[in-house]
mmCIF file of C-alpha atoms in Angstrom:
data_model
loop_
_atom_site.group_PDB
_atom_site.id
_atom_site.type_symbol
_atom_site.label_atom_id
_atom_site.label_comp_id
_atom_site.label_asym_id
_atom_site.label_seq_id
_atom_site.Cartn_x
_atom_site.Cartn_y
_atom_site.Cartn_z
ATOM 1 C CA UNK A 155 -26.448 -39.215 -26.937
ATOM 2 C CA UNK A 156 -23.070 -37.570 -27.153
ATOM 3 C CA UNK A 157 -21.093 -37.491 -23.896
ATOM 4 C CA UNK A 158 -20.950 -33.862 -23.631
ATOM 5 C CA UNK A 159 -24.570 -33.726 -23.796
ATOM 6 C CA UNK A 160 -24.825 -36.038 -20.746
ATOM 7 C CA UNK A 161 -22.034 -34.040 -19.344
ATOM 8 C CA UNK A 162 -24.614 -31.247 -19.348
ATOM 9 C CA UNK A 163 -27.467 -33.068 -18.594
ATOM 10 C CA UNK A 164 -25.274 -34.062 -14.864
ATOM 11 C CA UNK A 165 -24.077 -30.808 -14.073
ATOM 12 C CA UNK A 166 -27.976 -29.704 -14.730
ATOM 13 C CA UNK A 167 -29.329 -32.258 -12.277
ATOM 14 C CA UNK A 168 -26.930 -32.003 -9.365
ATOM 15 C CA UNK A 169 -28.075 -28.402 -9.240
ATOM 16 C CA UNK A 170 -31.290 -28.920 -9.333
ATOM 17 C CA UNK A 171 -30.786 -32.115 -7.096
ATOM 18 C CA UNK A 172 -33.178 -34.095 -9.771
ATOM 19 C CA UNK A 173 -32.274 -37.608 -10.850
ATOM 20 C CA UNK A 174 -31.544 -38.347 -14.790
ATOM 21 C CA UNK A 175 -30.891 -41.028 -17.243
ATOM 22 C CA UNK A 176 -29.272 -40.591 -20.228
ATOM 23 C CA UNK A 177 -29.212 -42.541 -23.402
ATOM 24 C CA UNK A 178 -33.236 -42.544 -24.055
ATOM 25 C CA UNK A 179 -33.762 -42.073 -28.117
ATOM 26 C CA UNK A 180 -37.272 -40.765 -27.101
ATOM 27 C CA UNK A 181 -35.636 -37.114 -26.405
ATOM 28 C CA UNK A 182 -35.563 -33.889 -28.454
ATOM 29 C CA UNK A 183 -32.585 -33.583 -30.721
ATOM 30 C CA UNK A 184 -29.218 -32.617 -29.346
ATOM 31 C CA UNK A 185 -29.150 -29.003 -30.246
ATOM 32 C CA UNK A 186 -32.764 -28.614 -28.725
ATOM 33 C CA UNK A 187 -31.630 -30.104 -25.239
ATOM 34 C CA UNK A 188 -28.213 -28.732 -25.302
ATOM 35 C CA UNK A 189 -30.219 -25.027 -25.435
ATOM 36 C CA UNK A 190 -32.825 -26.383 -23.038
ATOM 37 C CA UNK A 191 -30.245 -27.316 -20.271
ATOM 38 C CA UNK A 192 -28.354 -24.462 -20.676
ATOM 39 C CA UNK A 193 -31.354 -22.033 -20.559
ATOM 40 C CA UNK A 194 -32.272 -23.289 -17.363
ATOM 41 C CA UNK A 195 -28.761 -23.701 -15.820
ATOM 42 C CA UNK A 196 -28.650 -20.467 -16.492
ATOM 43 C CA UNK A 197 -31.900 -19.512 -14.411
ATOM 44 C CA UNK A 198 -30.634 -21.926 -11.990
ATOM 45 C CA UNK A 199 -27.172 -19.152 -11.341
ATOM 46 C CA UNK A 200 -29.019 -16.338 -11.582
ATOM 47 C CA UNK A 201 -31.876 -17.261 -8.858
ATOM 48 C CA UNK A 202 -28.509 -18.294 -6.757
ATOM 49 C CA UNK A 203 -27.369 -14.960 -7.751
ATOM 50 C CA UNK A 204 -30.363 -13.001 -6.940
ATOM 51 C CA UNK A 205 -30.341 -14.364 -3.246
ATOM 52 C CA UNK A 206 -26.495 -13.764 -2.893
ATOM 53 C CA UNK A 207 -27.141 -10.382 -3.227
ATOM 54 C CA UNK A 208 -30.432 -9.670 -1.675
ATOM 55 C CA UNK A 209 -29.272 -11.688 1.513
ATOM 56 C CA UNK A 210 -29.003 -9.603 4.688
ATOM 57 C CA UNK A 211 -26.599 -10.485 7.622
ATOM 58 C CA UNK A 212 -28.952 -11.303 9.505
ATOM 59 C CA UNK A 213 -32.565 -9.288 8.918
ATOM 60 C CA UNK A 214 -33.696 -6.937 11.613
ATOM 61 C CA UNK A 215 -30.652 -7.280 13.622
ATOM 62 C CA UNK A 216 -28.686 -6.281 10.938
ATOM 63 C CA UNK A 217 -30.557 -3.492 10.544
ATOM 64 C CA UNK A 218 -30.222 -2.006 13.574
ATOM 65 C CA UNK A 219 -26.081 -2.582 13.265
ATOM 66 C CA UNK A 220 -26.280 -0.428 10.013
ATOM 67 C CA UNK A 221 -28.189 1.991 11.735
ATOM 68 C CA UNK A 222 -25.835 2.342 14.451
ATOM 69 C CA UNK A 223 -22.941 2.487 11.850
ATOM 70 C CA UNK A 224 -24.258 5.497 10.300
ATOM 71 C CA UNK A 225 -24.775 7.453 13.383
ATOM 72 C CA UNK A 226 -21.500 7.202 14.119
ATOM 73 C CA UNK A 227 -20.499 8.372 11.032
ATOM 74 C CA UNK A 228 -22.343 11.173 11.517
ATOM 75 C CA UNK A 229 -20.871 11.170 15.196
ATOM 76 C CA UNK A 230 -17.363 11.718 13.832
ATOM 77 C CA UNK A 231 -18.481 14.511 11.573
ATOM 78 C CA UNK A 232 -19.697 16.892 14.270
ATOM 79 C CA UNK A 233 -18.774 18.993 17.409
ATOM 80 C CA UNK A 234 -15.009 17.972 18.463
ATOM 81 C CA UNK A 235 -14.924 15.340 16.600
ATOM 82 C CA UNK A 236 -15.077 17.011 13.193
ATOM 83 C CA UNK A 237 -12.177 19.853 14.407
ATOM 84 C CA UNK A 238 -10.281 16.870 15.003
ATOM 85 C CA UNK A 239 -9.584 16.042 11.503
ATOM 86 C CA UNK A 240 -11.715 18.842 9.471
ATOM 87 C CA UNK A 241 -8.447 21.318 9.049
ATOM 88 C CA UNK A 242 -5.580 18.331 8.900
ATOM 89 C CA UNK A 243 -3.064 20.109 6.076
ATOM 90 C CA UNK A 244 -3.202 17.746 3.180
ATOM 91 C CA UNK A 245 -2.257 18.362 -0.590
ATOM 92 C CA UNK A 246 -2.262 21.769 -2.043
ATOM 93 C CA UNK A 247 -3.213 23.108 -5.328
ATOM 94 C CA UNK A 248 -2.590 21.139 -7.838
ATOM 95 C CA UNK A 249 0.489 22.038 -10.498
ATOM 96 C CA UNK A 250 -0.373 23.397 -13.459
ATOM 97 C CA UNK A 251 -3.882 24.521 -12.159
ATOM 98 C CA UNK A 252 -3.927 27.009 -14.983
ATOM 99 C CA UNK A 253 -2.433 24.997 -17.857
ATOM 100 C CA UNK A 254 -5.001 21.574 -17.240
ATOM 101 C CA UNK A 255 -7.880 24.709 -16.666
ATOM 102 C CA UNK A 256 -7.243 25.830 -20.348
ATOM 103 C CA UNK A 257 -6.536 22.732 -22.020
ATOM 104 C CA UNK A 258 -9.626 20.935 -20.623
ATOM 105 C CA UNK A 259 -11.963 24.086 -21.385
ATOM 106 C CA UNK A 260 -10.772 24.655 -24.910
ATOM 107 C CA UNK A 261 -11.479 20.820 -25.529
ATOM 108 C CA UNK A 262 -14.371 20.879 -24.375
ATOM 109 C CA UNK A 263 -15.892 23.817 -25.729
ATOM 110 C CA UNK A 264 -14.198 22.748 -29.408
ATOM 111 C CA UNK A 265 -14.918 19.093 -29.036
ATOM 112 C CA UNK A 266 -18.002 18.589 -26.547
ATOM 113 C CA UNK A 267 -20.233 21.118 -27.070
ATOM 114 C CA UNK A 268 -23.475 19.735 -27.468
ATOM 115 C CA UNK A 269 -25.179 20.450 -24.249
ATOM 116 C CA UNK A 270 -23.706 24.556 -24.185
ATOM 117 C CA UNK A 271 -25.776 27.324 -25.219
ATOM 118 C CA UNK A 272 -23.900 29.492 -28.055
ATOM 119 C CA UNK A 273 -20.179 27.514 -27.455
ATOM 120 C CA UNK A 274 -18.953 30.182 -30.184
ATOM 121 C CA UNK A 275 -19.256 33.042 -27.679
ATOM 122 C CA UNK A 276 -17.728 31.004 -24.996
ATOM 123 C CA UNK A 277 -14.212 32.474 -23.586
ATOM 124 C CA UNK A 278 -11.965 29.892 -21.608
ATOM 125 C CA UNK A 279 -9.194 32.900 -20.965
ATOM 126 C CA UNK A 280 -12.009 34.796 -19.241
ATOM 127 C CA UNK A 281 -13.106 31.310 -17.566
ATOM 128 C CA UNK A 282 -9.901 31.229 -15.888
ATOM 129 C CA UNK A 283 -9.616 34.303 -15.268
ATOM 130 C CA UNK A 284 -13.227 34.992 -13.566
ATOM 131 C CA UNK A 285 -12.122 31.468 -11.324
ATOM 132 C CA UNK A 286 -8.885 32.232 -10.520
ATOM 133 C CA UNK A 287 -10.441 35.543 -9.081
ATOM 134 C CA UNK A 288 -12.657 33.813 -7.258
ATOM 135 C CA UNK A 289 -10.546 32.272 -4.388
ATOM 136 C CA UNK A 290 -6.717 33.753 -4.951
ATOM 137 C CA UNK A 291 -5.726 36.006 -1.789
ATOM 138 C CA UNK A 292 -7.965 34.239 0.361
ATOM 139 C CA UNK A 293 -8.229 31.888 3.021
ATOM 140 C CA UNK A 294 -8.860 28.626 2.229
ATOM 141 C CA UNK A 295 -11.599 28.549 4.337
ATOM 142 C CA UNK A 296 -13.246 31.478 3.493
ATOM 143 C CA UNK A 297 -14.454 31.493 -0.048
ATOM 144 C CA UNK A 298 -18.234 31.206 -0.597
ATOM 145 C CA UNK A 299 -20.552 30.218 -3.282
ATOM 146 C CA UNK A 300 -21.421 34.041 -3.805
ATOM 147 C CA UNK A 301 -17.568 34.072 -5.280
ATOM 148 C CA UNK A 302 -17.748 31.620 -7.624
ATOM 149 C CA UNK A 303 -21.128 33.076 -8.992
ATOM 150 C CA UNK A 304 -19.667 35.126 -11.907
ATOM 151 C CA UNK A 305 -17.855 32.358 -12.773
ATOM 152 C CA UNK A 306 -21.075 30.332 -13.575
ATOM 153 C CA UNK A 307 -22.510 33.804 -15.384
ATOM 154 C CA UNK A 308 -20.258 32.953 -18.335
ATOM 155 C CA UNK A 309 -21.514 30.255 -19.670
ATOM 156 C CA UNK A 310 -25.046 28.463 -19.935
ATOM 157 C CA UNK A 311 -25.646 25.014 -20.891
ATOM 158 C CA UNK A 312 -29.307 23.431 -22.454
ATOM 159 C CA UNK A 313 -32.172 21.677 -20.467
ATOM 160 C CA UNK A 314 -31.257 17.614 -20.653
ATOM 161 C CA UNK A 315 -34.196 15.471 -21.296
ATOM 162 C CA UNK A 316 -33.972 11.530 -19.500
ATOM 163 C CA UNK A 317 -30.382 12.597 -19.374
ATOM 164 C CA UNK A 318 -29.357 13.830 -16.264
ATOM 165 C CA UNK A 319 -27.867 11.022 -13.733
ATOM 166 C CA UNK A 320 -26.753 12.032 -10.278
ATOM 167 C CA UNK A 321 -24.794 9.684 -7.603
ATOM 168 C CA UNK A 322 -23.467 9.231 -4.568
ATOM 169 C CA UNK A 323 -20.995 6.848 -3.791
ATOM 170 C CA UNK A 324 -21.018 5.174 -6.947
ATOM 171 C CA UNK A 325 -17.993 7.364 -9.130
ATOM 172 C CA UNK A 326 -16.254 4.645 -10.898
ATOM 173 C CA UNK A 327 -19.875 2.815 -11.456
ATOM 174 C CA UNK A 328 -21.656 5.995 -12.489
ATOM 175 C CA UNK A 329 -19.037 6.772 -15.125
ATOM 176 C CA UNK A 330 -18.446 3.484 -16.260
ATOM 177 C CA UNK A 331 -22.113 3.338 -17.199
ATOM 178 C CA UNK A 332 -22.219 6.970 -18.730
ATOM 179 C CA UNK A 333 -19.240 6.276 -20.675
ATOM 180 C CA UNK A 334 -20.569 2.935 -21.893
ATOM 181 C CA UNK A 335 -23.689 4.180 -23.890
ATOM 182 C CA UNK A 336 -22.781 7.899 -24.333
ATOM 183 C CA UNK A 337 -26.692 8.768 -23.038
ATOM 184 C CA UNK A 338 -26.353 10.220 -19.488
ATOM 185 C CA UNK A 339 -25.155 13.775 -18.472
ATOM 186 C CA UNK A 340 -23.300 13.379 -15.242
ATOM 187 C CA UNK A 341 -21.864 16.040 -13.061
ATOM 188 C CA UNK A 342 -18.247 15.280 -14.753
ATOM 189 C CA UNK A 343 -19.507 15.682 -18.153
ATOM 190 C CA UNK A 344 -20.705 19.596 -17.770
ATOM 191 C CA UNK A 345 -18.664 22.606 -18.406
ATOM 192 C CA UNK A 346 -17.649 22.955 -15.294
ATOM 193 C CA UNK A 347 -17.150 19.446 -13.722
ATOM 194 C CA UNK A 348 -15.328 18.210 -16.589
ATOM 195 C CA UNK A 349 -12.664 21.068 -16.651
ATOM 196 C CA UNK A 350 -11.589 20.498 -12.429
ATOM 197 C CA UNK A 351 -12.668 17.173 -12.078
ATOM 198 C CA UNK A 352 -9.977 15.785 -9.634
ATOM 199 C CA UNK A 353 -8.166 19.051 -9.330
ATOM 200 C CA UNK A 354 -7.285 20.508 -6.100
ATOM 201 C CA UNK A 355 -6.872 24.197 -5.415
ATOM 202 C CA UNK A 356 -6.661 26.684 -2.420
ATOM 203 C CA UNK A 357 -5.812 30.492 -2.045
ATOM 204 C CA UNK A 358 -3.479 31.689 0.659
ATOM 205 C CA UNK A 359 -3.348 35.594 1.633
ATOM 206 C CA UNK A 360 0.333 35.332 0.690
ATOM 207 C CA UNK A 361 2.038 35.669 -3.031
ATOM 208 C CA UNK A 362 0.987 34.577 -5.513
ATOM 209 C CA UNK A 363 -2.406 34.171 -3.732
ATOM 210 C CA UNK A 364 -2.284 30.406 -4.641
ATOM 211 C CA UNK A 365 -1.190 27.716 -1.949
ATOM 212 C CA UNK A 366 0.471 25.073 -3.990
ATOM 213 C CA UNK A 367 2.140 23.483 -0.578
ATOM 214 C CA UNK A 368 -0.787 22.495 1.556
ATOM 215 C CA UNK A 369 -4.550 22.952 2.334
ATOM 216 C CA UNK A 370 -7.277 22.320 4.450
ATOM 217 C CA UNK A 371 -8.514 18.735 3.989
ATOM 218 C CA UNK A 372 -12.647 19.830 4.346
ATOM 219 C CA UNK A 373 -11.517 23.336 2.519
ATOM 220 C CA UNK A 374 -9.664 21.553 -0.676
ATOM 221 C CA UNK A 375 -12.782 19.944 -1.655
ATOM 222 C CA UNK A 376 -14.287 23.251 -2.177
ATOM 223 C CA UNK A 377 -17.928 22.518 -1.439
ATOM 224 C CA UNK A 378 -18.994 25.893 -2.506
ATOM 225 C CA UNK A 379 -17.799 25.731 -6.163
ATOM 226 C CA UNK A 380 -19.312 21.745 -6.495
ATOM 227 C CA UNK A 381 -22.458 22.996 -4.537
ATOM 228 C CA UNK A 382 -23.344 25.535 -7.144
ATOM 229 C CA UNK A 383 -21.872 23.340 -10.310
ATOM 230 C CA UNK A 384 -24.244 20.083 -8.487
ATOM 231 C CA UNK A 385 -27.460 22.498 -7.987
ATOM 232 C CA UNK A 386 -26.847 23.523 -11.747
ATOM 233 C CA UNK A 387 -26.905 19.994 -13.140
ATOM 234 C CA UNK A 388 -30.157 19.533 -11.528
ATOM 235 C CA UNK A 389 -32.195 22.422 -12.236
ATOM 236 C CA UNK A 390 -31.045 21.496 -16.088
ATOM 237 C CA UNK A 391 -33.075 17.834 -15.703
ATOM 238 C CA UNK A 392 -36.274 17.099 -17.107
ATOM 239 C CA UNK A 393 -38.376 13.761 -17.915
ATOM 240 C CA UNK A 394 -36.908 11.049 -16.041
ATOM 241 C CA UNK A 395 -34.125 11.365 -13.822
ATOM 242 C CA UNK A 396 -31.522 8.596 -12.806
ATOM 243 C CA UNK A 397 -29.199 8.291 -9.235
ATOM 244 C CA UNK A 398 -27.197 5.579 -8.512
ATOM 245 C CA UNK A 399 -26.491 4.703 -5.011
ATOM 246 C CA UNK A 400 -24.210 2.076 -3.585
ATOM 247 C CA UNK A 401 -26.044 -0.436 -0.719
ATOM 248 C CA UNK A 402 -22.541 -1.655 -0.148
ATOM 249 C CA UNK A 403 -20.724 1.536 0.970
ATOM 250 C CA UNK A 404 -18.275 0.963 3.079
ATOM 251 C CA UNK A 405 -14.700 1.499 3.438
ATOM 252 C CA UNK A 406 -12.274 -0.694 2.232
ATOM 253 C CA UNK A 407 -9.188 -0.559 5.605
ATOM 254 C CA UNK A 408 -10.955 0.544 8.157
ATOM 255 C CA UNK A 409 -14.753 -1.248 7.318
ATOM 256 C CA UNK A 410 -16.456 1.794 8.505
ATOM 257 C CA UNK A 411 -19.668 1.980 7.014
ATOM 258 C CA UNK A 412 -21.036 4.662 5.154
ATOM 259 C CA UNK A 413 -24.799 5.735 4.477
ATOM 260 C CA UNK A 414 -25.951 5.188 0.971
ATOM 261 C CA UNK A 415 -27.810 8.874 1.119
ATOM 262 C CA UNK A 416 -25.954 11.026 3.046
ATOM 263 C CA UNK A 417 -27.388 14.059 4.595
ATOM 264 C CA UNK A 418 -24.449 16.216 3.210
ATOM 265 C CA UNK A 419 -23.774 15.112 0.596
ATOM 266 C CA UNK A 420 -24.006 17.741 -2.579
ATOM 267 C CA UNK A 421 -26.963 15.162 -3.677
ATOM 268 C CA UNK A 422 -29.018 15.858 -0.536
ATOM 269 C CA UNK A 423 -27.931 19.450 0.009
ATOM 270 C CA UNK A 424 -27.481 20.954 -3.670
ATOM 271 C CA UNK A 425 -29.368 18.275 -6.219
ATOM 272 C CA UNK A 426 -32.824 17.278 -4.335
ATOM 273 C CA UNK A 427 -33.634 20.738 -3.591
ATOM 274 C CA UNK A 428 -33.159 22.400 -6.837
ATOM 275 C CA UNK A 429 -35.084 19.307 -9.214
ATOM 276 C CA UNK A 430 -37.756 21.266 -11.039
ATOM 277 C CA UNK A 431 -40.502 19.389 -9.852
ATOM 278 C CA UNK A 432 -43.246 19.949 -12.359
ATOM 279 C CA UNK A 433 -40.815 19.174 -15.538
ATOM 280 C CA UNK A 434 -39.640 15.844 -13.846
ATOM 281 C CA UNK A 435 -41.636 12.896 -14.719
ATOM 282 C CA UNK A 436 -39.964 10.196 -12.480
ATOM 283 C CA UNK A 437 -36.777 9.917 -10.292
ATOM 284 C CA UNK A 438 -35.346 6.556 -10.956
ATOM 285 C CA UNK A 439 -32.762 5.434 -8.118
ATOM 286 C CA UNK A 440 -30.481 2.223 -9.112
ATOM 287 C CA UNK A 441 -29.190 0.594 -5.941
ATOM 288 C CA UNK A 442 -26.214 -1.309 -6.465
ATOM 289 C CA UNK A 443 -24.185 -3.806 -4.788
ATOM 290 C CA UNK A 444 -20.579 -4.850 -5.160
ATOM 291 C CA UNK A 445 -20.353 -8.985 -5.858
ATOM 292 C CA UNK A 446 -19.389 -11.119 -2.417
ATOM 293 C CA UNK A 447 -20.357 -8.098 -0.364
ATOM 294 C CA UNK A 448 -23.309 -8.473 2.051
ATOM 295 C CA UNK A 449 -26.214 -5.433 0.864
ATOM 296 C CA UNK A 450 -26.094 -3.058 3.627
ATOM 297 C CA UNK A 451 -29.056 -1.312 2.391
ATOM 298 C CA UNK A 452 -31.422 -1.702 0.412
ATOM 299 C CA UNK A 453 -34.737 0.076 -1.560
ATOM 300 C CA UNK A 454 -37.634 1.077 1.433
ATOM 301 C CA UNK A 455 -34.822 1.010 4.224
ATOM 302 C CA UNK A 456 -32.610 3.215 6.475
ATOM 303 C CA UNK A 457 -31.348 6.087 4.561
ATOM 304 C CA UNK A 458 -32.219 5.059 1.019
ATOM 305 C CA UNK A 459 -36.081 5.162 2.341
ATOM 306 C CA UNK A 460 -35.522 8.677 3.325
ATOM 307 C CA UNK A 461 -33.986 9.710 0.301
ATOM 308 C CA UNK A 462 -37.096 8.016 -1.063
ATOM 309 C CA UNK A 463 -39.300 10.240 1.251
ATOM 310 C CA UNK A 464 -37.358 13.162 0.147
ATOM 311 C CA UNK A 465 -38.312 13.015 -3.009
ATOM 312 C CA UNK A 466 -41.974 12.153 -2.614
ATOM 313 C CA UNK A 467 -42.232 15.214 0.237
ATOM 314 C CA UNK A 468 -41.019 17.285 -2.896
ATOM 315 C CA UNK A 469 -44.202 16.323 -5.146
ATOM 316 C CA UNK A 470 -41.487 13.940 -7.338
ATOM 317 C CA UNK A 471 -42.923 10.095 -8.465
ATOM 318 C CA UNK A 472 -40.083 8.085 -7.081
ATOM 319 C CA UNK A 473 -38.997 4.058 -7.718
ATOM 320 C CA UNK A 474 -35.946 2.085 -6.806
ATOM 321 C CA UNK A 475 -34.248 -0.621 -8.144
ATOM 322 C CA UNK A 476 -32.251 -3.678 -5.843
ATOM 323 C CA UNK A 477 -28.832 -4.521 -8.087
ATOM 324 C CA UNK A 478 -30.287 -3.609 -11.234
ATOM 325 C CA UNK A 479 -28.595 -5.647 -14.425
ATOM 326 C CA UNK A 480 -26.772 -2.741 -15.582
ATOM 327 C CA UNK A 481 -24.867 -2.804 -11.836
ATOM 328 C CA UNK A 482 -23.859 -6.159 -12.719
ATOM 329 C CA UNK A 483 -22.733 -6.256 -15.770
ATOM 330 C CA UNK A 484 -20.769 -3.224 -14.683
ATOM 331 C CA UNK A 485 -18.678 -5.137 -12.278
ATOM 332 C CA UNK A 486 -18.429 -8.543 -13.923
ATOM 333 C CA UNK A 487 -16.537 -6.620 -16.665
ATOM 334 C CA UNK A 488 -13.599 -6.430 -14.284
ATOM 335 C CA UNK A 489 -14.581 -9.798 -13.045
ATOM 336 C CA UNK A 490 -15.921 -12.215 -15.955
ATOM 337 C CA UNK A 491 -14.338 -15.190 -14.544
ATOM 338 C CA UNK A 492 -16.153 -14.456 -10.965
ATOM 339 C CA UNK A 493 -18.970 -17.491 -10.057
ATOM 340 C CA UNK A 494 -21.646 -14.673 -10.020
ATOM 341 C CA UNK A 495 -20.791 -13.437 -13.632
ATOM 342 C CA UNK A 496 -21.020 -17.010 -15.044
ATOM 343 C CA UNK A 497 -24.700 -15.968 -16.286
ATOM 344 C CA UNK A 498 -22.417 -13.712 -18.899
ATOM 345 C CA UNK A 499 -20.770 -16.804 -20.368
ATOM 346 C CA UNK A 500 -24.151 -18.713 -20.397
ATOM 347 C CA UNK A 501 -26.165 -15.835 -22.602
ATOM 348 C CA UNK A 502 -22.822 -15.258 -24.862
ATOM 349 C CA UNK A 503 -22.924 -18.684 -25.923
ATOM 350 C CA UNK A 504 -26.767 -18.781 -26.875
ATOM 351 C CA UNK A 505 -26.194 -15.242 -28.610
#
């Protein structure tokens, strides 16, 4: 037997603690055994990898530290607290608005038109204009979803079938998946989300109605024009419907924790409420966890159970999935070397 082989065969054994002895002539051919040993290494990693992930820091006592994590994040965002930093100045509109607004439109009404009603009849000068109109000359603060309603009227976009996937707290995973395949319909991907995705704006009473200075931090993210642009995504969905939520949400200087459903969040407020419930088959929620990061939550606990509730309370058929594959994969493609992507190598090899 070839030293490689038994080079296998040892780093097989010492994981699985069993003795071995190699040299025998009795055994299955090389190739046979090489496969063999690897095959099972491999289920050896990915057990190990299974209860990396689903390990908690330490059961019900973690529990009730999550819990107490997300009630002060909801804490922070109430009463004084929320005054404190809800109308901080923080970037203004962002340069160009207009120029990115008619670029993006025109390309996507030329080039990415499959999921809008009669694209031909579609005008991106009277887009802009009908948006701009919508908050210039007022208050940051004061615009509503009533004024971004004629905005909407001016386009219409088809039903999606098994195509619609919502998140929360899961951007760069979400559209790393979406952009992958080429399947899902995202917020980002519609008319609307992909023309001001990451755009600021703002009006000011002043000339030129426009405040390109400085805004509100909670009024720049303009909650009224993503509320009515999230609500329209859902009430497009039919069949199955995906979410992705993170169980590892927290963030990254200051360690606060975050909940995986948050109660308002444009998911929770605009999405859940406007799912047509008798054309949905099945709301699918894919719980993901980043690698070396203890799961804060999980499927059937804290807030992910009451999203869960939600949905059933709504007449939907709900299931959730703990670090699904796909949430792997995801992350070992920035990380392939990482122990917990070794499976990757492994299946590669027998492919």
């Amino acid at each position: 037997m070839s030293a490689k082989l038994c080079g296998w065969l040892f780093i097989f054994f010492k994981l699985t603690s069993e003795a071995a002895v190699c040299g025998s002539e009795s055994m299955v051919s090389q190739d046979d055994s090489f496969s063999s040993i690897k095959n099972l290494i491999f289920h050896k990693l990915e057990n190990q990898i299974e209860r990396l992930s689903s390990s908690d820091p330490s059961s019900s006592d973690n529990e009730a530290f999550v819990r107490s994590k997300i009630q002060k994040y909801y804490y922070l965002r109430s009463g004084k607290q929320k005054m404190s930093w809800m109308y901080k100045p923080t970037k203004g509109t962002t340069r160009h608005l207009r120029e990115i607004f008619l670029g993006r439109c025109w390309d996507f009404v030329e080039n990415k038109n499959a999921n809008l009603v009669e694209p031909e009849n579609i005008n991106c000068d009277v887009l802009l204009t009908s948006f701009l109109k919508a908050f210039s000359y007022k208050s940051p603060c004061e615009v509503k979803k009533e004024d971004y309603r004629d905005f909407f009227n001016h386009f219409r976009e088809k039903q999606l079938i098994d195509k619609v996937l919502l998140w929360s707290g899961t951007r760069e995973w979400t559209h790393a998946y979406s952009g992958l395949f080429n399947k899902y319909v995202t917020l980002e991907d519609t008319l609307p989300g992909y023309v001001l995705n990451g755009l600021s704006w703002c009006g000011s009473k002043s000339w030129p109605g426009i405040d390109y200075k400085s805004c509100p931090y909670e009024c720049v993210k303009q909650k009224a024009f993503w509320g009515l642009a999230a609500a329209k995504l859902a009430k497009r969905a039919r069949g199955v419907v995906y979410v992705m939520l993170n169980g590892t949400r927290q963030h990254l200087i200051d360690r606060q924790i975050f909940p995986a459903f948050m109660e308002d969040s444009y998911l929770a407020e605009n999405q859940v409420p406007n799912l047509p419930v008798q054309s949905i088959s099945e709301v699918k929620i894919l719980v993901g966890h980043s690698l070396h990061h203890v799961s804060l939550e999980r499927c059937n606990s804290l807030t992910i159970k009451q999203f869960q509730d939600r949905l059933v309370s709504r007449g939907l058929k709900a299931s959730c999935y703990d670090n699904p594959y796909v949430f792997r994969h995801l992350l070992c493609l920035e990380q392939p070397v990482d122990p917990l992507c070794l499976f990757k190598t492994l299946v590669e090899s027998d492919s």
